[in-house]
Short mmCIF file of C-alpha atoms in Angstrom, two decimals:
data_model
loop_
_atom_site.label_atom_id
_atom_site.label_comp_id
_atom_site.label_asym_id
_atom_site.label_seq_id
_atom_site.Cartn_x
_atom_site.Cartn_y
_atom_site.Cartn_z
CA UNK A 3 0.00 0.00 0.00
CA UNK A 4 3.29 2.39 -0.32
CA UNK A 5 0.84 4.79 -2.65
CA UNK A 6 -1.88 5.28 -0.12
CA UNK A 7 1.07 5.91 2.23
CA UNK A 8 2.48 8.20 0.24
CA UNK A 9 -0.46 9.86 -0.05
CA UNK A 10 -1.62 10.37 4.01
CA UNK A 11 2.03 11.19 4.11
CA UNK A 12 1.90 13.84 1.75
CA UNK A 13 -1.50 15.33 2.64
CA UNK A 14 -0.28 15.62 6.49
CA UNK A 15 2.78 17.01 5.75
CA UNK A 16 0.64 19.41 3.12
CA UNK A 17 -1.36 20.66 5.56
CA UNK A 18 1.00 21.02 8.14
CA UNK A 19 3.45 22.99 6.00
CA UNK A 20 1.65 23.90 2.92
CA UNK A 21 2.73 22.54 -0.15
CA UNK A 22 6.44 25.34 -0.99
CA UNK A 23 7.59 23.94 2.34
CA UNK A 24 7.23 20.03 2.01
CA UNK A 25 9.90 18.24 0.35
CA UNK A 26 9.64 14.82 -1.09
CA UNK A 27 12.26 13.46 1.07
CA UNK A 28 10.03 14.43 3.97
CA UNK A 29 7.22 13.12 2.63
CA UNK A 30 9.09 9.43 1.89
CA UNK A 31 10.27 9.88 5.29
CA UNK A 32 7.63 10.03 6.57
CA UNK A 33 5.44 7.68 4.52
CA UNK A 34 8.54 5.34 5.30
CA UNK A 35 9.76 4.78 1.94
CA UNK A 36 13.08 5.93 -0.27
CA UNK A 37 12.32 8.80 -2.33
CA UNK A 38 12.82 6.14 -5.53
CA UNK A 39 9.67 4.44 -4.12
CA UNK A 40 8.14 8.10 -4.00
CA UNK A 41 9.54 8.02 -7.82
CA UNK A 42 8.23 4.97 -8.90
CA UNK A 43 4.38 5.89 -8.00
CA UNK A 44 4.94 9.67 -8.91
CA UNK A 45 6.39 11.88 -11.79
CA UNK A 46 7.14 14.33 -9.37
CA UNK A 47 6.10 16.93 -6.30
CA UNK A 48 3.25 17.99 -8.11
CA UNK A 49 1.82 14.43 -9.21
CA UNK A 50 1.79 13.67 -5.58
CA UNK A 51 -0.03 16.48 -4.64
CA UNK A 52 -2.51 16.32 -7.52
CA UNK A 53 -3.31 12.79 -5.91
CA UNK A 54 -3.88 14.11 -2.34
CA UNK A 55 -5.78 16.80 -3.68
CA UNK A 56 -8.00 14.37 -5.73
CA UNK A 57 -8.29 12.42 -2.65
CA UNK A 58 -9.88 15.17 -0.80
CA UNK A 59 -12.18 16.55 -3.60
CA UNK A 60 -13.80 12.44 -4.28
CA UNK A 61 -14.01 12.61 -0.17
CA UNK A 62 -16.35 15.81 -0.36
CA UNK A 63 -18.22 14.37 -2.80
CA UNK A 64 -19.09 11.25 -0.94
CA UNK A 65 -20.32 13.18 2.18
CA UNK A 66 -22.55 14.96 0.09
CA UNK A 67 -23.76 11.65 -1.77
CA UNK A 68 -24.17 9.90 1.65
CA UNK A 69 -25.67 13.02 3.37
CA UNK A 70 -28.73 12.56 -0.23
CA UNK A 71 -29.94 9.60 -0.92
CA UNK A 72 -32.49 9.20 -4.45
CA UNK A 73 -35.44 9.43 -2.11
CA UNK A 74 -34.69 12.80 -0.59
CA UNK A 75 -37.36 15.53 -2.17
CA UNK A 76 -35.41 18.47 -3.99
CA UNK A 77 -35.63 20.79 -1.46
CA UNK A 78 -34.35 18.56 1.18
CA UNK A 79 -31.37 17.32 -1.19
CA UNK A 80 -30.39 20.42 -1.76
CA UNK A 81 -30.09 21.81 1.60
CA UNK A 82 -28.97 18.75 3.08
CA UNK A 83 -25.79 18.87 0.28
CA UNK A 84 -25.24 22.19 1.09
CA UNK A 85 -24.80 20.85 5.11
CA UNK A 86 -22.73 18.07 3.52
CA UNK A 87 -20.50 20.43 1.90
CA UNK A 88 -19.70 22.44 4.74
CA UNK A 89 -19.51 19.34 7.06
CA UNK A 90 -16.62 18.02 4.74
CA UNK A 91 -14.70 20.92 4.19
CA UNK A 92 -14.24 21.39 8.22
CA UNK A 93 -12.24 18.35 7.96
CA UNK A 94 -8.96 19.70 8.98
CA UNK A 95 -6.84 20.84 6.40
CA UNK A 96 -9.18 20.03 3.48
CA UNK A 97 -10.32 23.86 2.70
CA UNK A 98 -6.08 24.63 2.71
CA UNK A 99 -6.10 21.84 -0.07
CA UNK A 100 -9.17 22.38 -2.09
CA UNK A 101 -9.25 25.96 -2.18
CA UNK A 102 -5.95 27.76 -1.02
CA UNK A 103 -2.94 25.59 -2.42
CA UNK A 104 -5.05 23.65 -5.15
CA UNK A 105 -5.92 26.61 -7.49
CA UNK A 106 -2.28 27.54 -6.54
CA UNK A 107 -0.61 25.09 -7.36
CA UNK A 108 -2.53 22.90 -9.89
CA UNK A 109 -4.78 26.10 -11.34
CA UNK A 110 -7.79 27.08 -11.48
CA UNK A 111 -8.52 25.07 -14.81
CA UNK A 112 -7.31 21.67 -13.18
CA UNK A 113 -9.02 22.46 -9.80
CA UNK A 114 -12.35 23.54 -11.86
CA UNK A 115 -12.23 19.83 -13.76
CA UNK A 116 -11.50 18.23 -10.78
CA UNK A 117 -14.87 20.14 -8.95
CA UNK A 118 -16.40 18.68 -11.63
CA UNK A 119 -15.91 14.92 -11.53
CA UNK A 120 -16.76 15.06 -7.38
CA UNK A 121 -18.62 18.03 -5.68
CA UNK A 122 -19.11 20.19 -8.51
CA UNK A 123 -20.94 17.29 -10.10
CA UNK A 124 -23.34 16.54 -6.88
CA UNK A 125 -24.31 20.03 -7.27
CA UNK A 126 -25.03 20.42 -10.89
CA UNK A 127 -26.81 17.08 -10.74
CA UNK A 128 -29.06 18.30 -7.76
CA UNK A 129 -29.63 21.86 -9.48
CA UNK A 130 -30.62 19.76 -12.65
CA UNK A 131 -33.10 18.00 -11.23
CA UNK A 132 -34.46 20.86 -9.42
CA UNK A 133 -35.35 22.31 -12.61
CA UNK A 134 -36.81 19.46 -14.35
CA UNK A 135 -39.18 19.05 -11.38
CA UNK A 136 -39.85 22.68 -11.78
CA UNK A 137 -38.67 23.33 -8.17
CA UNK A 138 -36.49 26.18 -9.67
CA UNK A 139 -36.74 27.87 -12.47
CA UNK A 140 -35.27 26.55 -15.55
CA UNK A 141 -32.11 28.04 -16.37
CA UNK A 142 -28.21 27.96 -17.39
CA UNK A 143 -27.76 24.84 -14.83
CA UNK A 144 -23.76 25.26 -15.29
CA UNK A 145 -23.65 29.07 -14.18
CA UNK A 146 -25.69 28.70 -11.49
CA UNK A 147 -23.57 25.45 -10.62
CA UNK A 148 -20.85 27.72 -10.65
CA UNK A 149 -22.21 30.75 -8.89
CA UNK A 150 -23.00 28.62 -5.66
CA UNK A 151 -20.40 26.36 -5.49
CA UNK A 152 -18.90 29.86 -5.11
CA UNK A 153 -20.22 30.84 -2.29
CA UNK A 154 -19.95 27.31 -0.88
CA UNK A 155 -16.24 27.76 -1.35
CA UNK A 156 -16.78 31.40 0.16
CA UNK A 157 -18.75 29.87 3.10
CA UNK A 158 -16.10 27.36 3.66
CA UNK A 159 -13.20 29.45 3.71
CA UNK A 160 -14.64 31.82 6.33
CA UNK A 161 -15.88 29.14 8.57
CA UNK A 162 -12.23 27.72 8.50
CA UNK A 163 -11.32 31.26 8.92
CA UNK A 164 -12.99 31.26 12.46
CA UNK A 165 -15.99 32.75 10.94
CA UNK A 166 -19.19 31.69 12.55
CA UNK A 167 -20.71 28.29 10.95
CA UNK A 168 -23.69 29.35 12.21
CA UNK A 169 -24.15 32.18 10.34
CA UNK A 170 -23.14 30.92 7.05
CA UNK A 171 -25.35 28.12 7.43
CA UNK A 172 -27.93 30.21 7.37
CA UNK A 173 -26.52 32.41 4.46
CA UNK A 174 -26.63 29.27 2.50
CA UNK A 175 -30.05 28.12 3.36
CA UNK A 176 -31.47 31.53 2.90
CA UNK A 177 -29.62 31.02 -1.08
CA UNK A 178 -30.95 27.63 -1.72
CA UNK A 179 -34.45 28.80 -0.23
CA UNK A 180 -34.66 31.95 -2.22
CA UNK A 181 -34.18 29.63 -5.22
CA UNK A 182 -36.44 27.23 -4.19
CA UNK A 183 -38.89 29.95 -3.95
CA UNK A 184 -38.35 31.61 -7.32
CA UNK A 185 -41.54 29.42 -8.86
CA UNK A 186 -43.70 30.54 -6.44
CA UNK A 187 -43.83 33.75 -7.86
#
């Protein structure tokens, strides 16, 4: 299993230090393997993080696919992702990865893909069906994907930030609600 090691070496050591100030001879070190076994699973630094990162973007999106099963109503999907979410990102570390040295180091374009195959996806596929069922008004499902997982990021980052959860839950519910509500008029 030297590549999972490697990886909960890396992310540790990631979040610890931030990606500039790990080396990969720390992180074999510490994963207890030579830097050629770091070598042989990995092109590089980079490659390594990419996989930690990936990691921790497919681990968002199962909390959110756990947290809404198929029988959920729209409504209740959607704000119960949305809790999901913001759950998963107060995993230690995991808003430093995502949203600080991700876009940093693997850029926005990579980190927007990668949004897309995990919680990006649970999003646009909840938003989706929202507006078949005519819960929300139909719409450009991808900018509106975008637009909240934008302030889901947002929320995240100030709750990890010492914000108050509290009040951002709210913020988010209040979104989703005011969406919700936008066939009612």
């Amino acid at each position: 299993m030297t590549r999972g090691d490697l990886i909960a070496a890396a992310r540790k050591l990631f979040t610890e230090r931030s990606y500039a100030e790990t080396s990969t001879p720390e992180i074999a070190t510490a994963a207890g393997v030579t830097r050629g076994a770091l070598y042989h699973h990995f092109e590089d630094k980079q490659a390594l993080f990419r996989a930690v990162v990936e990691h921790e973007a497919q681990a968002v999106a199962e909390e959110i696919e756990r947290a809404t099963p198929p029988a959920l109503s729209v409504r209740r999907a959607l704000l119960a992702g949305a809790d999901a979410y913001l759950a998963a990102m107060a995993v230690p570390g995991r808003t430093r990865l995502l949203l600080l040295d991700g876009p940093a180091v693997l850029g926005r374009t990579e980190m927007d893909a990668m949004d897309l195959r995990h919680a990006g996806r649970t999003l646009r596929e909840g938003l989706a069906a929202a507006m078949r069922e005519g819960a929300i008004a139909e719409g450009p499902v991808d900018a509106l994907t975008g637009l909240l997982s934008a302030a889901f990021d947002r929320a995240a980052l100030a709750i990890d930030s010492g914000a108050s959860a509290t009040d951002y839950r709210s913020a988010i519910v209040a979104l989703v609600e005011g969406l919700l509500s936008t066939r009612k008029r």
